[in-house]
Coordinates of C-alpha atoms (C1' of nucleotides) and ligand atoms in Angstrom, one line a residue:
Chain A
X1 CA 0.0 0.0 0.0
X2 CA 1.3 3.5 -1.4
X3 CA 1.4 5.4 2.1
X4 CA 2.5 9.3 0.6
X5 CA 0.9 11.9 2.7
X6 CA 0.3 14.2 -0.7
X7 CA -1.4 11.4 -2.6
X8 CA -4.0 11.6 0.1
X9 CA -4.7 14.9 0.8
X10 CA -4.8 15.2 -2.9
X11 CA -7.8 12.7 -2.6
X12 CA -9.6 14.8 0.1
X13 CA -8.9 17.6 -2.3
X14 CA -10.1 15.7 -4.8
X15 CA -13.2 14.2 -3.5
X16 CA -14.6 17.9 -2.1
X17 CA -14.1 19.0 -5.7
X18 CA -16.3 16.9 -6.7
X19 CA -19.0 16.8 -4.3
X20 CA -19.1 20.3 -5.3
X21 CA -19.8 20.0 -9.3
X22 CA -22.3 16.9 -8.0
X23 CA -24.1 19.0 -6.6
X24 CA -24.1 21.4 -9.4
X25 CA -25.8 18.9 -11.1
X26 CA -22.9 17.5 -13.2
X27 CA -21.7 14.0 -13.9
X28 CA -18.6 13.5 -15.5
X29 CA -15.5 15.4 -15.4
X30 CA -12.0 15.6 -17.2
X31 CA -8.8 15.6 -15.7
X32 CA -7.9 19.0 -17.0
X33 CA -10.9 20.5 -15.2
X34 CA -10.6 18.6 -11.4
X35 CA -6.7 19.6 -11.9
X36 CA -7.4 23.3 -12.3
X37 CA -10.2 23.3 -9.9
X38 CA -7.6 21.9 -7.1
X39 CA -4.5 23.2 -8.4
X40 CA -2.6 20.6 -10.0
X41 CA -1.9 19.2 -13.8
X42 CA -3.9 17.2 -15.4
X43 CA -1.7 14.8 -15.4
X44 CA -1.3 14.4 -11.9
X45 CA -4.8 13.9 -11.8
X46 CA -4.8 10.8 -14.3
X47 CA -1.2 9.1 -12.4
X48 CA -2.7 9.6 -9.2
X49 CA -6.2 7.6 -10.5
X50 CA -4.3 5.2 -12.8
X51 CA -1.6 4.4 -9.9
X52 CA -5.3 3.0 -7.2
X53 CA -6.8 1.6 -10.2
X54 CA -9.3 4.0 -10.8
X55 CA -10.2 4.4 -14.5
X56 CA -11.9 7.0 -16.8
X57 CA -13.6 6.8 -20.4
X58 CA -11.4 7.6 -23.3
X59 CA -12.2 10.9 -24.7
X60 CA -15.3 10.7 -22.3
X61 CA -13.6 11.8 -18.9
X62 CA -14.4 10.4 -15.8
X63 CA -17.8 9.4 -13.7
X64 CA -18.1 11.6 -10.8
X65 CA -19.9 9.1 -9.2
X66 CA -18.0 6.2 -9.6
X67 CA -15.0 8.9 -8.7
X68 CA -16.4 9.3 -5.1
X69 CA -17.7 5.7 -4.9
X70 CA -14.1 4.8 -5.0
X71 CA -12.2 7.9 -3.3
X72 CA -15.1 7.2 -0.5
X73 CA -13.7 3.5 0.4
X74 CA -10.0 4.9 -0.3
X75 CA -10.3 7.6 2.4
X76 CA -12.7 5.7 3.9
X77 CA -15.6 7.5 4.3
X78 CA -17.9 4.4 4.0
X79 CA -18.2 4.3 7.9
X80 CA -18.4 6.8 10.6
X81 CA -15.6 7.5 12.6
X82 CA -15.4 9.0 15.8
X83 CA -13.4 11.1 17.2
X84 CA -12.0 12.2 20.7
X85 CA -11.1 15.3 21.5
X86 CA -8.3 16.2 24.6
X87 CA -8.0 19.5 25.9
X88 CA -11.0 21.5 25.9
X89 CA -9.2 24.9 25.7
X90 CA -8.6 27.7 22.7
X91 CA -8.3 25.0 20.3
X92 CA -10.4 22.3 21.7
X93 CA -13.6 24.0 22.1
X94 CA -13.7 25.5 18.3
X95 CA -13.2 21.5 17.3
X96 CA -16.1 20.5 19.3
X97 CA -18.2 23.4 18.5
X98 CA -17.6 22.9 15.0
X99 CA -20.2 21.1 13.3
X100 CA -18.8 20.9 9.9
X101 CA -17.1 17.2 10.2
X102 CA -20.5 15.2 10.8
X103 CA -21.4 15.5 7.2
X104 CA -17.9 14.1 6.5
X105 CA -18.8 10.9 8.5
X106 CA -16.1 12.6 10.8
X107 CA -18.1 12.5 14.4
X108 CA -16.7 13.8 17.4
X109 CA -18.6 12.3 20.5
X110 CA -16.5 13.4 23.7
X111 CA -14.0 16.1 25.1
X112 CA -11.7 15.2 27.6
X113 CA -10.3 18.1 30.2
X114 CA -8.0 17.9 33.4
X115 CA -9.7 20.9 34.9
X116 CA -13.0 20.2 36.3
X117 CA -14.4 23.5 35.3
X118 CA -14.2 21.9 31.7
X119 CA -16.2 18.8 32.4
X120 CA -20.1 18.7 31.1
X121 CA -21.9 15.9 30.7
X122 CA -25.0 17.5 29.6
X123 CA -23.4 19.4 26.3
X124 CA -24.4 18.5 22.8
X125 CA -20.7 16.8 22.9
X126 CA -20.1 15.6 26.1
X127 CA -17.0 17.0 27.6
X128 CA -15.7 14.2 30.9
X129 CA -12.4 14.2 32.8
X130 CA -9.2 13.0 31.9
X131 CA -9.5 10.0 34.4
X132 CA -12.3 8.9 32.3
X133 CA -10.8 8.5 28.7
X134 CA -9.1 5.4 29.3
X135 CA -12.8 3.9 29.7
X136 CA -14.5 5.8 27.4
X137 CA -12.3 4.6 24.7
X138 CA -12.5 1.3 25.4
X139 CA -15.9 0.8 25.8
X140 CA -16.9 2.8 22.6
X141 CA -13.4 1.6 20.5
X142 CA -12.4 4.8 19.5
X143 CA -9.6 5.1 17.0
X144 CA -9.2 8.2 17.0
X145 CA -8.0 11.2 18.8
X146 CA -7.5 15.1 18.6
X147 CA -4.7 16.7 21.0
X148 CA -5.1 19.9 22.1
X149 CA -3.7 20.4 25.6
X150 CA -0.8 22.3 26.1
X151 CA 2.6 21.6 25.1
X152 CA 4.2 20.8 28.3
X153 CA 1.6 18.2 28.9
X154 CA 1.5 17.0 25.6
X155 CA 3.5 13.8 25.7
X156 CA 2.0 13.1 28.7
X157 CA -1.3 13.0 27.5
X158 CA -0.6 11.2 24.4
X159 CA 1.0 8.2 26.3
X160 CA -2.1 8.1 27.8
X161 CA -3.8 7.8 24.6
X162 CA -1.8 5.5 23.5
X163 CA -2.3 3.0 26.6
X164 CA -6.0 3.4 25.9
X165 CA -5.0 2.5 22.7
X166 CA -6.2 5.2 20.7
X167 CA -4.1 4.6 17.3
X168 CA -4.4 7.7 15.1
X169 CA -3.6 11.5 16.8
X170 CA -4.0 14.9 15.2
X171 CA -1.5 16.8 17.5
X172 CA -1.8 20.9 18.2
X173 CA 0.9 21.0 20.6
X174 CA 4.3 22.3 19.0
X175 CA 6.1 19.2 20.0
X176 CA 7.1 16.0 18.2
X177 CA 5.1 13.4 19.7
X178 CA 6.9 10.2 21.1
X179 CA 4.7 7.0 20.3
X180 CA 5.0 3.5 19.1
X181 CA 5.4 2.8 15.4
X182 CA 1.7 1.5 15.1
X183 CA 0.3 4.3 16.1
X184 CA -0.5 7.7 13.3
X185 CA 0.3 11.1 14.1
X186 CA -0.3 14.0 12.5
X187 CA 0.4 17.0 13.7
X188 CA -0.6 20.4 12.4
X189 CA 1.8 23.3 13.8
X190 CA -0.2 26.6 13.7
X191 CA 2.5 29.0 14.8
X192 CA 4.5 27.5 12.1
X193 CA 2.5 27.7 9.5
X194 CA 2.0 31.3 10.5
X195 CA 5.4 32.1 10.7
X196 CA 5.8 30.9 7.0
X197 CA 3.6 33.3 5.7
X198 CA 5.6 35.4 7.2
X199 CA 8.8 33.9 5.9
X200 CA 7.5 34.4 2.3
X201 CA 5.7 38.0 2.6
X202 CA 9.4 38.7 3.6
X203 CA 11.1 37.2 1.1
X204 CA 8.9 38.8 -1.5
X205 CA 9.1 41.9 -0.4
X206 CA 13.2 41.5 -0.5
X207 CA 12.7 40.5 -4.3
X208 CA 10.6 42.9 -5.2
X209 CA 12.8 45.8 -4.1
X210 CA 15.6 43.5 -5.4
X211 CA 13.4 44.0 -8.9
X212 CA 12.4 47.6 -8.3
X213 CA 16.5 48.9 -8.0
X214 CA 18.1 46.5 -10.7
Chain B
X1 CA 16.5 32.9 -3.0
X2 CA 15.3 29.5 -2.6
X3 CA 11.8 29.7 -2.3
X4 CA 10.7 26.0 -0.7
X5 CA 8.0 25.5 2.5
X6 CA 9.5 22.9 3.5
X7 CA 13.2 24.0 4.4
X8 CA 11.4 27.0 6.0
X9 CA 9.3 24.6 8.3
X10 CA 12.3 22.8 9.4
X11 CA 13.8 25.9 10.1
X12 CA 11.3 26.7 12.7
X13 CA 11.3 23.5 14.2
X14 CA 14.9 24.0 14.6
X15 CA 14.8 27.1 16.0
X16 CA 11.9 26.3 18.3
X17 CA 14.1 23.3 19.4
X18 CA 17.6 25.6 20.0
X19 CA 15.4 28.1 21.8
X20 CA 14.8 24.9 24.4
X21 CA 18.4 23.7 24.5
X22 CA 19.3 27.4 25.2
X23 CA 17.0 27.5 28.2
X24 CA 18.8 24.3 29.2
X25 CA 22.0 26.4 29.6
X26 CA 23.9 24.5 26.7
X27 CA 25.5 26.6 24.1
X28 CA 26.8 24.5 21.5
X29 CA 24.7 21.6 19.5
X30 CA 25.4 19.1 16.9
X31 CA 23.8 18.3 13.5
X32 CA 22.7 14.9 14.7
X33 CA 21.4 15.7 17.7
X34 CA 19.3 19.0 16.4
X35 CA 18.0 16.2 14.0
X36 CA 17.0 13.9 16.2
X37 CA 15.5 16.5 18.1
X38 CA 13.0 17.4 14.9
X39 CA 13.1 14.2 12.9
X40 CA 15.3 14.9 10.7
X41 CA 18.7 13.3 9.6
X42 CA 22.2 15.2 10.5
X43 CA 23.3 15.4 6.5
X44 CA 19.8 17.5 6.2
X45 CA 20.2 19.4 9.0
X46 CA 23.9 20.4 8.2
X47 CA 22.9 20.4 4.5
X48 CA 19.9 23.2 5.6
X49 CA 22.6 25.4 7.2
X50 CA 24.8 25.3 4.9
X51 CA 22.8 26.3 2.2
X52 CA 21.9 29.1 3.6
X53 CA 25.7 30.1 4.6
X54 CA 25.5 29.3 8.3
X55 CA 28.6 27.0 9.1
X56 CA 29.6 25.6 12.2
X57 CA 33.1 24.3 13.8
X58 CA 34.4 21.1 12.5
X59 CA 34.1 18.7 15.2
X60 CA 33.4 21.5 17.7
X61 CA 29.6 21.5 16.2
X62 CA 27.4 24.8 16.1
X63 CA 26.9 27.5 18.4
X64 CA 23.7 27.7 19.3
X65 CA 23.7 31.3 20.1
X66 CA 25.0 31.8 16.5
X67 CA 22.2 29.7 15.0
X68 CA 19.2 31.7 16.2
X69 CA 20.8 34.6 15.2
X70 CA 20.6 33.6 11.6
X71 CA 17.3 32.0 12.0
X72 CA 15.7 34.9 13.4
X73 CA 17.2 36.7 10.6
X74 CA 15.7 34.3 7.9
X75 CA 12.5 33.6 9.5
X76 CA 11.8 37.4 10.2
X77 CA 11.8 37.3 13.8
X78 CA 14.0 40.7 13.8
X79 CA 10.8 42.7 14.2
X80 CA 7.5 42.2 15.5
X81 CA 4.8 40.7 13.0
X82 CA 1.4 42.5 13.4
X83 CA -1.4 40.0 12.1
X84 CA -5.2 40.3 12.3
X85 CA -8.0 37.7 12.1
X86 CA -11.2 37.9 10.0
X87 CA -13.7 36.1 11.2
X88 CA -14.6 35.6 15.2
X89 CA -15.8 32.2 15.3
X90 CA -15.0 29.1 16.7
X91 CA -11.8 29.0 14.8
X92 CA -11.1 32.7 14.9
X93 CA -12.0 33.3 18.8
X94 CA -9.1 30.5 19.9
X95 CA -6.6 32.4 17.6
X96 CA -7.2 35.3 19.2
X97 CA -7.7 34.1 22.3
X98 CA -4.5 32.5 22.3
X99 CA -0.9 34.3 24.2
X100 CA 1.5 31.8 23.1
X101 CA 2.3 34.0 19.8
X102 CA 3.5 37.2 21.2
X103 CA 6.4 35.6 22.7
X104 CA 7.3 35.0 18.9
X105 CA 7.1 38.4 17.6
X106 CA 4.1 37.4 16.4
X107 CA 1.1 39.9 17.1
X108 CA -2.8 39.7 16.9
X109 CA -3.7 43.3 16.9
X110 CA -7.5 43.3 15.4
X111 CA -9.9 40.9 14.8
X112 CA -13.2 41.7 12.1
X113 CA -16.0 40.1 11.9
X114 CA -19.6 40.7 9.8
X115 CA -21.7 39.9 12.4
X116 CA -22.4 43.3 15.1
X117 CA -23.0 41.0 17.5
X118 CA -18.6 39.6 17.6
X119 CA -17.7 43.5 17.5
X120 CA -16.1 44.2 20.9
X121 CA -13.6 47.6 20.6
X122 CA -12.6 46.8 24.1
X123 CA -11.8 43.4 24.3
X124 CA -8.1 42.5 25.0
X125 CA -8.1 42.5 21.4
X126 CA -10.7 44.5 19.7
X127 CA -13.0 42.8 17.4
X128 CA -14.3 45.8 14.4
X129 CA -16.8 45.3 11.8
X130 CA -15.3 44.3 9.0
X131 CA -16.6 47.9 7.3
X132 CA -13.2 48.9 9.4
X133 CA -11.0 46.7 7.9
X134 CA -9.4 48.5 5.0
X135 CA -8.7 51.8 7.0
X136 CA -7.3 50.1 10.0
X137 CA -5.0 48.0 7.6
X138 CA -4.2 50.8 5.5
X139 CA -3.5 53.2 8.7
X140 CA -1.8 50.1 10.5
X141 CA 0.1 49.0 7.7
X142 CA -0.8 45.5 8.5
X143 CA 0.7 42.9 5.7
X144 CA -0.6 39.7 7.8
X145 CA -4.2 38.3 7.7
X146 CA -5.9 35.1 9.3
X147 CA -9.0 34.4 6.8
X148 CA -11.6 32.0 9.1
X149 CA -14.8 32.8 8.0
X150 CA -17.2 30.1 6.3
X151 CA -16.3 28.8 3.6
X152 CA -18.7 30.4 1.3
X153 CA -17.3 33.7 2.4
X154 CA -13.8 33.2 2.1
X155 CA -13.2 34.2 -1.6
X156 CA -15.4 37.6 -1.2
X157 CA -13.5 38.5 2.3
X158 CA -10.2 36.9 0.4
X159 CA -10.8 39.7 -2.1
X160 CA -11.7 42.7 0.6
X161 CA -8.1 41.6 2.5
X162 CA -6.0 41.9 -0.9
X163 CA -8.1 45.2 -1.7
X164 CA -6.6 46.5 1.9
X165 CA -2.9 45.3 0.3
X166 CA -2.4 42.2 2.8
X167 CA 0.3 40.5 1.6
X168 CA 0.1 36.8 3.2
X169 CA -2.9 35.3 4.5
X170 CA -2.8 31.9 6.3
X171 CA -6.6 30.4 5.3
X172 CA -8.5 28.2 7.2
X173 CA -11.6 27.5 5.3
X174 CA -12.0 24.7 2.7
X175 CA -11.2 26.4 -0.1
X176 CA -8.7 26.7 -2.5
X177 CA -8.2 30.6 -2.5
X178 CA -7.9 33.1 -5.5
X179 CA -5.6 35.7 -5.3
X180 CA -2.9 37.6 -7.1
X181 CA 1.0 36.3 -7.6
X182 CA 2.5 38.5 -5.4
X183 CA 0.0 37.8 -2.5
X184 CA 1.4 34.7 -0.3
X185 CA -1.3 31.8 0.8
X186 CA -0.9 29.2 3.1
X187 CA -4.1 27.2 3.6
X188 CA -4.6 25.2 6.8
X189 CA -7.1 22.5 6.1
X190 CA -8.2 21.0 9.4
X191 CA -10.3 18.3 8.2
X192 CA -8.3 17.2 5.2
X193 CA -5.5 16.8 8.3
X194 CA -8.0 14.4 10.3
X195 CA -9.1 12.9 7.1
X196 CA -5.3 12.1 6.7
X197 CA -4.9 10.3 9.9
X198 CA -8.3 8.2 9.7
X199 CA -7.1 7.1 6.1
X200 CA -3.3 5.7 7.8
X201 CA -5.2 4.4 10.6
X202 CA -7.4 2.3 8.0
X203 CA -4.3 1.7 6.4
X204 CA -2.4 0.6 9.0
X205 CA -5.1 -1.8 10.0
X206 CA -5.5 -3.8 6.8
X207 CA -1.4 -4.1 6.7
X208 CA -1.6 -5.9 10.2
X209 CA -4.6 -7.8 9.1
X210 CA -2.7 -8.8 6.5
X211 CA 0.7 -9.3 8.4
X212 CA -1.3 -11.6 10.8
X213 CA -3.1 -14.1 8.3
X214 CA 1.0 -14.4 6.5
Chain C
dA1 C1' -19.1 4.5 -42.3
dC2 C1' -15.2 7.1 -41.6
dG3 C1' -12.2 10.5 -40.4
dT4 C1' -11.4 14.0 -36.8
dT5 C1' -10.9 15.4 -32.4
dT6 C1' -10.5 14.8 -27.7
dT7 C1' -9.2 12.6 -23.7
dT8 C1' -7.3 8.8 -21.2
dG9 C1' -3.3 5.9 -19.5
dT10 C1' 1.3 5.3 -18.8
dG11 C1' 6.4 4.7 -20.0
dA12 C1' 10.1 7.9 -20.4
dT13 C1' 12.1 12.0 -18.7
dT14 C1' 12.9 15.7 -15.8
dT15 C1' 13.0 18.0 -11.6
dT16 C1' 13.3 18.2 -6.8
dA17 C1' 14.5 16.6 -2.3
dA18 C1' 17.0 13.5 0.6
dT19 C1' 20.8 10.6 1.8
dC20 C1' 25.5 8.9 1.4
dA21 C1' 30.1 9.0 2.1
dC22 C1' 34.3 10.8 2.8
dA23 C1' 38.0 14.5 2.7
dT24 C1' 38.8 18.0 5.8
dT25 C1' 39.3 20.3 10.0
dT26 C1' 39.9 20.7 14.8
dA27 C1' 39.0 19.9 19.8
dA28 C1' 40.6 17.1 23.2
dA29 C1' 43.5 13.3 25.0
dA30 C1' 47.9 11.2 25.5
Chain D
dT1 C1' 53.5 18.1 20.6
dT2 C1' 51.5 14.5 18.4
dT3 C1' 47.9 11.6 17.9
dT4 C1' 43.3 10.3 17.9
dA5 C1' 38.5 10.8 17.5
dA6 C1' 34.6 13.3 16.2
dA7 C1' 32.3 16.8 13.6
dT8 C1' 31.5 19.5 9.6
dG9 C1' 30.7 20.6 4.6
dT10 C1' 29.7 19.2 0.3
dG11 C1' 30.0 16.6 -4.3
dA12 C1' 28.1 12.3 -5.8
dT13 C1' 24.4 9.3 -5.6
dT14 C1' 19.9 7.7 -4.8
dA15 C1' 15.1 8.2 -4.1
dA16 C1' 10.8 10.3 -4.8
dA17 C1' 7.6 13.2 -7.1
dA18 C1' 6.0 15.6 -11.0
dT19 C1' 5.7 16.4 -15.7
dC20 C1' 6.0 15.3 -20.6
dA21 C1' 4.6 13.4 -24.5
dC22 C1' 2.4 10.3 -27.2
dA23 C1' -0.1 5.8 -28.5
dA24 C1' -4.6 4.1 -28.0
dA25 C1' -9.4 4.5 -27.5
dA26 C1' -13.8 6.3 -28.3
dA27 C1' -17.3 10.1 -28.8
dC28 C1' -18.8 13.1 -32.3
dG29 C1' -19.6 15.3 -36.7
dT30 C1' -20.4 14.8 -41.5
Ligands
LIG1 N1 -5.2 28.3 20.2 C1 -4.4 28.5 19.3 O1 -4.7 29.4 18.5 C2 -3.1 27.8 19.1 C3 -2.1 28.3 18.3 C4 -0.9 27.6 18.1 C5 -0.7 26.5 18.8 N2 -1.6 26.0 19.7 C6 -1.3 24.8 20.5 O2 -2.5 24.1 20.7 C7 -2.5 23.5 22.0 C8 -3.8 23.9 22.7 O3 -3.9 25.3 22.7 P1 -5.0 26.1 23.4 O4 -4.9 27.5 23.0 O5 -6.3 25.4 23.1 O6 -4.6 25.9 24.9 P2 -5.5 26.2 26.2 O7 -4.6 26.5 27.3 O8 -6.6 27.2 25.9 O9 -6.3 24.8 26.5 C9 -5.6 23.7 26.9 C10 -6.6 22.8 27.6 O10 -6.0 21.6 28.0 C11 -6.4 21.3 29.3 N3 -5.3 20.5 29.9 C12 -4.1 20.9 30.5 N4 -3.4 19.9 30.9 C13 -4.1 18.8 30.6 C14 -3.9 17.4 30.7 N5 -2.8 16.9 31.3 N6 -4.9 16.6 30.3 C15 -6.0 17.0 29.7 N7 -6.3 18.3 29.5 C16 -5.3 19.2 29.9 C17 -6.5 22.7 30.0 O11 -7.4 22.5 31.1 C18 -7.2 23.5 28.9 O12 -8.6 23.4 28.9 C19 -1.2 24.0 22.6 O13 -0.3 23.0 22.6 C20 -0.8 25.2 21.8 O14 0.6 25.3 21.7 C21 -2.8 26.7 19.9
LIG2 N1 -13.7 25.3 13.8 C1 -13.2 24.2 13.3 O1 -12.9 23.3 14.1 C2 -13.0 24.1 11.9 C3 -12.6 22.8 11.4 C4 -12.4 22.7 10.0 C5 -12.5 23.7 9.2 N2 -12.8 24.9 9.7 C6 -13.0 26.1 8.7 O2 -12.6 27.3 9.3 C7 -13.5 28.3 8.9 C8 -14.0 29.0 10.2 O3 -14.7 28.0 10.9 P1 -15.4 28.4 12.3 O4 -15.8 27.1 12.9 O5 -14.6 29.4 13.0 O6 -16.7 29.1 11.7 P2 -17.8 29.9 12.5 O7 -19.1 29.8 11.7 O8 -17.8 29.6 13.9 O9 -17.3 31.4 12.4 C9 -17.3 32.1 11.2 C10 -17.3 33.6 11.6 O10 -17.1 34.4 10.4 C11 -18.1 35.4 10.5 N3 -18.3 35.8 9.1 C12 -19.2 35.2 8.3 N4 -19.2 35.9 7.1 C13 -18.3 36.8 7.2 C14 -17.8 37.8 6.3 N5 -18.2 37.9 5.0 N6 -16.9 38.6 6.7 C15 -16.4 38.5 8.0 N7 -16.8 37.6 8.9 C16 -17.7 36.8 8.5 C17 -19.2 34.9 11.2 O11 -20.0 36.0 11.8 C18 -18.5 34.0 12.3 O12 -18.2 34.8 13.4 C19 -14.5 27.7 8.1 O13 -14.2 27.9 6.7 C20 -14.4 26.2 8.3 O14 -14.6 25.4 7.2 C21 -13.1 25.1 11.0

DNA sequence: ACGTTTTTGTGATTTTAATCACATTTAAAA
DNA sequence: TTTTAAATGTGATTAAAATCACAAAAACGT
């Protein structure tokens, strides 16, 4: 199994696309147009099908449906997953508030805090204490878990994950997780990707005066 | 000037990392344990540096003090960043909410919203309508802008931020944004980044499935 | 029915990024 | 001082990803 990070989110990418000109009532597509429409070649488009033995029509582009049929069991989006999300801070609480993922088959069903003050069993997501992950994610097999406690307690927390045997993490904390090979994580720095912004506004505003005195 | 993301990223995660050591009271560091430290091998970590003209001491490994002088340099940490978010949501409230940047020059001065209802002028940071946005840009001479509104807004407030002469935007809704050459965008897509783990947790499984019935 | 045009599918090629491997230098030990 | 051991710095190599380019297929027009 190919396991390249790109390949995937260009499936995500890929898949929304499409939902999208579903819904606008079309039903095939051609590589050029999905390429455009998410920013790469058309080419890339046809290797990345070709390579999960996905195939179009000759001169008659590609079945949206049978597109998503197939991207949906790739990413797979044929079940429900559910989610658990630890640290019920900043971060945390727009994650559970959110209520964009559900129609993604992405559910999140608990929050998990250290401080009391957090904990609310009677919220439209339930929001318990730490003690009690261990439990919940046994009993209900979670996969899955969101980090988002800070970064001094980071690793701490995510070994506790791990024991409960939580096997897939999307880490906020600016550190690089410690865990057993098994287990998937994916960590999204925010500062960073801040920062690069910033990085590149800089460095285009060196060029350009670069340009503007040559 | 070599314009790639991913060099930049590891540069923060280096510097993050040497800012830690420091703390620690060390003041020199070696290639392979700065790489361990982010993941990386030594060759790309001394490979990194040198490409940008930092060098270290033959056997004697970097100073560290030297290092994040030049980072700070390349990453733009020689002055303080002013940034502002549009949109007060979920997404936009823990951004704003959130201290951890100012320690890294990095500065959340305004937040804008459509809705009267988010406007707060006296809030630790003020919240203005988003009416305000182009004159308090213009007057502030902000460059920086954090786009979380819907998704179906993003392109039309994407278009009001470049009007105001923003000149980097990191983007958090699902979109893939339009905007002029010279105008940096880094998109942060949160469920494409869960997506991603839930598809190498599926993977992961079927591998071991697999391993266990060879 | 038949040629034209359009689009796929993919091997070949190019580009980009990462790793190797080793000559070179130098700090520390003997 | 001399030796030894340990790092750097970088050209050469390998690996990975993207693009090119074109044969093959098939929808469409005439
Ligand atoms: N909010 C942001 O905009 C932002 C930006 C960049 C990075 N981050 C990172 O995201 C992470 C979370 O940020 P935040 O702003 O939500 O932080 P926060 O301080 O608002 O929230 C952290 C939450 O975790 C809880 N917590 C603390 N220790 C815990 C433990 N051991 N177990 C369980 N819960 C615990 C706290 O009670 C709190 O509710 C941090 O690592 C931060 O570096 C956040
Ligand atoms: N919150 C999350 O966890 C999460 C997860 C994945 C993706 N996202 C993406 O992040 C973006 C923001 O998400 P959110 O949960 O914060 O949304 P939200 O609905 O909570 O907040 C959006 C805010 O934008 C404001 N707004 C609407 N139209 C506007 C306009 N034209 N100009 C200025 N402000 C406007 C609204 O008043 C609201 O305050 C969305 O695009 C969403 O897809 C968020």
């Amino acid at each position: 199994m190919l396991v390249n990070k790109k390949i995937i989110s260009r499936f995500s990418q890929y898949r929304e696309v499409l939902l999208k000109f579903q819904e606008m009532g079309l039903s095939k597509i051609f590589s050029n147009v999905l390429g455009d429409a998410v920013g790469v070649t058309s080419a890339q488009v046809r290797k990345d099908f070709s390579l999960h033995g996905i195939s179009g029509n000759k001169r008659g582009g590609y079945q949206i449906e049978d597109l998503l049929h197939e991207l949906r069991s790739i990413l797979g989006k044929d079940k429900v997953h559910h989610v658990v999300v630890v640290g019920i801070g900043n971060l945390g609480r727009a994650l559970i508030q959110y209520t964009g993922f559900d129609k993604e088959g992405i559910q999140i069903v608990a929050g998990f805090d250290i401080d009391p003050a957090k904990v609310n069993k009677r919220n439209r997501i339930p929001v318990y204490h730490l003690d009690e992950l261990n439990k919940y994610v046994c009993e209900n097999q979670i996969q899955i878990g969101v980090l988002a406690v800070p970064d001094a307690a980071a690793q701490s927390v995510c070994n506790i994950m791990v024991d409960s045997d939580i096997k897939g993490i999307l880490n906020f904390a600016q550190i690089r997780l410690i865990a057993p090979e098994d287990v998937v994580i994916n960590s999204v720095f925010l500062q960073m990707e801040l920062e690069n912004v910033i990085y590149f506004v800089n460095a285009m505003e060196n060029k350009c005066t670069r340009c503007r005195s040559s």
